[in-house]
Tab-separated table of C-alpha atoms and ligand atoms in Angstrom:
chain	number	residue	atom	x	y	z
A	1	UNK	CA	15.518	-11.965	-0.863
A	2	UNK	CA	12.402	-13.944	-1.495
A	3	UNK	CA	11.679	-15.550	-4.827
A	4	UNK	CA	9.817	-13.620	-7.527
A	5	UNK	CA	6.330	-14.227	-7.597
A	6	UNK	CA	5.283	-16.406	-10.307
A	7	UNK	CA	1.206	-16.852	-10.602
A	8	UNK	CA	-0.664	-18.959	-12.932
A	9	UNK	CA	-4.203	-18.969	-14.642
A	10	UNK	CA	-6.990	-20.309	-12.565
A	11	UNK	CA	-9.427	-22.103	-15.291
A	12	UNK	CA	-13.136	-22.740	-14.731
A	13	UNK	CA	-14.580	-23.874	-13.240
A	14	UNK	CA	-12.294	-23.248	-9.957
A	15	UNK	CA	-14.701	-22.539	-7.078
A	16	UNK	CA	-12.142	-19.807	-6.349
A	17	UNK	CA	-13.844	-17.457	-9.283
A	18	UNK	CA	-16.873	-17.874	-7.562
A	19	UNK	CA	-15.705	-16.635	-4.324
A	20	UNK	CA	-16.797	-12.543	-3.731
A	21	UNK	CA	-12.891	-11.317	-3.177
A	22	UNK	CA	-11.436	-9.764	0.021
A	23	UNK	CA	-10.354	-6.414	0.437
A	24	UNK	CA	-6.818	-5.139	0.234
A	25	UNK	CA	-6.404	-4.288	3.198
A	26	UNK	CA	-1.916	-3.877	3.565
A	27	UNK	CA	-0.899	-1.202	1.233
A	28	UNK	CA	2.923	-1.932	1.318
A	29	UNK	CA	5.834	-3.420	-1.061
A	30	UNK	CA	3.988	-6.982	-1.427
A	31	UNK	CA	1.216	-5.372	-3.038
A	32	UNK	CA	3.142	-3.698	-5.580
A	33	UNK	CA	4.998	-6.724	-6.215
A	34	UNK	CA	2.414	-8.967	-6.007
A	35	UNK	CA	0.311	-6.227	-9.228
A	36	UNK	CA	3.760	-6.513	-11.069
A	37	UNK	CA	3.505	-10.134	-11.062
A	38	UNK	CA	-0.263	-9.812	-12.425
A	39	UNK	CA	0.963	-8.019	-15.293
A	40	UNK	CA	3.582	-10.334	-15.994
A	41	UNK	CA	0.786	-12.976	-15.857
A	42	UNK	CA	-1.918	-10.749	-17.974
A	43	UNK	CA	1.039	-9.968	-20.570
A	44	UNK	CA	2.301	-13.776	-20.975
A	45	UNK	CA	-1.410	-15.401	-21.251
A	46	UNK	CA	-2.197	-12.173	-24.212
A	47	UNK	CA	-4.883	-10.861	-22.129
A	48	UNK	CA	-6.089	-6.818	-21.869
A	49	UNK	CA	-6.996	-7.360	-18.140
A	50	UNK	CA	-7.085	-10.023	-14.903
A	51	UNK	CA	-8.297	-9.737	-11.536
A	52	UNK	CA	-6.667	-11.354	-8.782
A	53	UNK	CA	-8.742	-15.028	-8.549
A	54	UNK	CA	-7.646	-15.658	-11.728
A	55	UNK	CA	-4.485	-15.418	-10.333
A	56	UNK	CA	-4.980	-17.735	-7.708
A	57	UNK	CA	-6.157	-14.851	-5.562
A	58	UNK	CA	-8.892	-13.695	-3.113
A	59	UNK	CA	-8.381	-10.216	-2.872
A	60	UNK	CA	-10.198	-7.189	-4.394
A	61	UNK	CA	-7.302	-5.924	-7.128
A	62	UNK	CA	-8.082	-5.890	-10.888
A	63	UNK	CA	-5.260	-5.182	-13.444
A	64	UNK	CA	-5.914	-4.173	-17.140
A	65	UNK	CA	-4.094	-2.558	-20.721
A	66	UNK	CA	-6.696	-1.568	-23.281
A	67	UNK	CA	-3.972	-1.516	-25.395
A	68	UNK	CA	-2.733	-4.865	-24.451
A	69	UNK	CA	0.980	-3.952	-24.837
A	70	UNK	CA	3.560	-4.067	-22.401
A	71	UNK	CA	5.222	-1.494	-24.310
A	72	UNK	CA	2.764	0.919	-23.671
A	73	UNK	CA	2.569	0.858	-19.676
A	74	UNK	CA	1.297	4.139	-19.698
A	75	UNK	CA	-2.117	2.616	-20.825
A	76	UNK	CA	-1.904	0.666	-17.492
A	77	UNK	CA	-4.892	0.485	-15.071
A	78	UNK	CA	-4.596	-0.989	-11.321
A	79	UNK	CA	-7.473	-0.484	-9.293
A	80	UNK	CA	-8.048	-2.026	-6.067
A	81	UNK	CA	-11.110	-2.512	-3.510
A	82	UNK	CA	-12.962	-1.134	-7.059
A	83	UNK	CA	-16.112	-0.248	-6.755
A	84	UNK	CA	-18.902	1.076	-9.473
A	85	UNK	CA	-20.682	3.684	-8.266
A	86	UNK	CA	-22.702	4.007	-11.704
A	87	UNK	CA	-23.246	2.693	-15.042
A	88	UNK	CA	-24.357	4.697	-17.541
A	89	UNK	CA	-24.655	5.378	-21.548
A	90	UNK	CA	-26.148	2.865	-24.207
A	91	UNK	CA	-26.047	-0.642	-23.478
A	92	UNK	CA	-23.557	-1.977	-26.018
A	93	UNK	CA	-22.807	-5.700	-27.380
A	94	UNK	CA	-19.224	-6.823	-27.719
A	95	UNK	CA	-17.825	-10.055	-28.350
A	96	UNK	CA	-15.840	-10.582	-24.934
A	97	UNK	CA	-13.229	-13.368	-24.144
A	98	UNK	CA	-11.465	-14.434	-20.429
A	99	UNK	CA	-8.370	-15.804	-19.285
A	100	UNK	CA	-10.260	-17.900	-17.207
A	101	UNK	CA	-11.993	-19.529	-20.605
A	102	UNK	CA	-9.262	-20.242	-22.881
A	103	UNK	CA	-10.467	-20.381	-26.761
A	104	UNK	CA	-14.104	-19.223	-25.533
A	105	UNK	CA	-16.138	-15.636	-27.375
A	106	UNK	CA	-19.106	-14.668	-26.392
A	107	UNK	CA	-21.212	-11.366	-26.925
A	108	UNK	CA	-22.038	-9.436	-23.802
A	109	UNK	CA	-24.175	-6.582	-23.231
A	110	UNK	CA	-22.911	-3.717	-21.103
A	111	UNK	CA	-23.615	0.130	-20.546
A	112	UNK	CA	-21.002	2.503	-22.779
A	113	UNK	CA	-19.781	4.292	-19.206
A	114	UNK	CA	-18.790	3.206	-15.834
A	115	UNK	CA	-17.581	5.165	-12.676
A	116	UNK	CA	-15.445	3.974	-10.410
A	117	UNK	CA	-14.552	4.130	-6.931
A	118	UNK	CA	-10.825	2.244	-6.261
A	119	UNK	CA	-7.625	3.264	-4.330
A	120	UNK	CA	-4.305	2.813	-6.047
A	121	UNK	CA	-1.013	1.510	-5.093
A	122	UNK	CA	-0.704	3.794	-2.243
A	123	UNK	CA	-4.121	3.397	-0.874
A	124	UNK	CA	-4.878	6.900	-2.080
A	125	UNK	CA	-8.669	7.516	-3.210
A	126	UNK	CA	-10.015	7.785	-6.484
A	127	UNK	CA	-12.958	8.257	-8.634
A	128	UNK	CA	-13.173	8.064	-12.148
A	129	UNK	CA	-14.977	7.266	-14.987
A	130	UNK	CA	-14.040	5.088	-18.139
A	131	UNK	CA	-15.698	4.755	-21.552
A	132	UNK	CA	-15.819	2.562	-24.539
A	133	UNK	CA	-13.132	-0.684	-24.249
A	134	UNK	CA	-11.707	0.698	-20.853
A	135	UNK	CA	-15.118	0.723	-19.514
A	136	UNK	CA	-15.765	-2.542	-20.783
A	137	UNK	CA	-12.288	-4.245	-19.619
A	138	UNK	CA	-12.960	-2.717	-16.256
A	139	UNK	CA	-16.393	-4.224	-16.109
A	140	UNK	CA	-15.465	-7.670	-17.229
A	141	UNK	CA	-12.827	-7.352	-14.368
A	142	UNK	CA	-14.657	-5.992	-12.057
A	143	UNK	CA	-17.302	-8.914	-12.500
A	144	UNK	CA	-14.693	-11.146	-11.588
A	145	UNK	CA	-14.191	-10.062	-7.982
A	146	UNK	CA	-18.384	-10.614	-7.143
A	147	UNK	CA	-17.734	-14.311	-8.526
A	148	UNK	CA	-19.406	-13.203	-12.159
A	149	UNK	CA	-18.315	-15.176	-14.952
A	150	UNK	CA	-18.187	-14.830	-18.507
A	151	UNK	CA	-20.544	-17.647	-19.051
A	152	UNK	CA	-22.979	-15.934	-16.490
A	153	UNK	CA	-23.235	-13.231	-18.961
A	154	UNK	CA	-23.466	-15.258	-21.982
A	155	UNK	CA	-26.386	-15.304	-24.274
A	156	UNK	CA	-28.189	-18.250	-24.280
A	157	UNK	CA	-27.849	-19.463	-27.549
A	158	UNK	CA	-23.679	-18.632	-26.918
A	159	UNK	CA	-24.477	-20.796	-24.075
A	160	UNK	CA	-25.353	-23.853	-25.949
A	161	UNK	CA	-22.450	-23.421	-29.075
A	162	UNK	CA	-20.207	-23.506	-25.810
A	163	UNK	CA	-21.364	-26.313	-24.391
A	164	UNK	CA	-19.119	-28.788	-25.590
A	165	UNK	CA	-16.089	-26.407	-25.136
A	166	UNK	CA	-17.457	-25.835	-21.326
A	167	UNK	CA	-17.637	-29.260	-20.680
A	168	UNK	CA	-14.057	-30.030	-21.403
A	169	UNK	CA	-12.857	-27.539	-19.338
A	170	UNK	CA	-15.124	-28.781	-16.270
A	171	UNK	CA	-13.783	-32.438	-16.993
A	172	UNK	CA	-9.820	-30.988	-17.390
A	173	UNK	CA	-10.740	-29.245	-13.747
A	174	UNK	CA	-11.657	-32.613	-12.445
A	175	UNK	CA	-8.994	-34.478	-14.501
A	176	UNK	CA	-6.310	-31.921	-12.945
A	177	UNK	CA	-7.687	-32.172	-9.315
A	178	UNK	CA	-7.870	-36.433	-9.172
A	179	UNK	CA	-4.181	-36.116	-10.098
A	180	UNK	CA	-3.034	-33.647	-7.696
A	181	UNK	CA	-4.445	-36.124	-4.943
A	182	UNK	CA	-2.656	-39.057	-5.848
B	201	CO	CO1	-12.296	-12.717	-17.357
């Protein structure tokens, strides 16, 4: 039996959550272990959702709990090769935060209503539409897997009380990468 799959937060400014992700393309027993192990991941770091480059990833899936509680698994969203087919409702301002930008709040503006086109564990086709903090958590996700960032959505004055805390991570990135060469 092969080791459990253990993944770990990929921080900006990795060039990997720039990347546009790949399709799933092998709907089979690695998937489903490889979503478990995004959960565990999500769950551990205290996040409500995580798409698969912030898991070290290049592939289409995106995880999420509105309720943020393993306990409550039936709250538990996986959708994969997501797609919105529509945005709709009042465009509403939330402060938003990201794995992927430890310590870092922003406001973002999004529509109230999204539907979705995904397939789920078993490749099966769905469509569906979520509202309010689903919506939202499934946008922020989604985001991720076109290489959108939460900074990329900030408001410019966010932008700017960031800066410093942006900075550090870029210079931990580089710190982190001169000492995995030597
Ligand atoms: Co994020």
């Amino acid at each position: 039996m092969s080791a459990p799959l253990d993944f770990r937060l990929t921080l900006y400014p990795d060039p990997l959550l720039r990347k546009v992700s790949s399709p799933v393309v092998a709907f089979d027993a690695d998937l489903v272990a490889t979503v478990r192990a995004m959960f565990e991941l999500m769950y551990r770091s205290r996040g409500v959702g995580l798409a698969a480059p912030q898991a070290g990833l290049d592939l289409r899936i995106l995880v999420a709990n509105p309720a943020g509680e393993p306990e409550k698994s039936y709250e538990e969203l996986v959708l994969i090769n997501a797609t919105i087919l529509d945005r709709s409702g009042p465009v509403t301002l939330y402060e938003e935060g990201c794995l992927s930008f430890p310590q870092i709040y922003a406001e973002v503006k999004r529509p109230e209503r999204c539907k979705v086109a995904y397939q789920d564990l078993s490749g099966q086709r769905i469509e569906r539409e979520f509202e309010g903090f689903a919506s939202r958590v499934v946008q922020h996700e989604y985001d991720h897997l076109e290489g959108v960032l939460l900074v990329d959505r900030m408001s410019p004055a966010d932008k700017l009380r960031h800066k410093l805390a942006l900075a550090e991570l870029v210079e931990t990135y580089k710190r982190n990468r001169a000492g995995a060469r030597t």
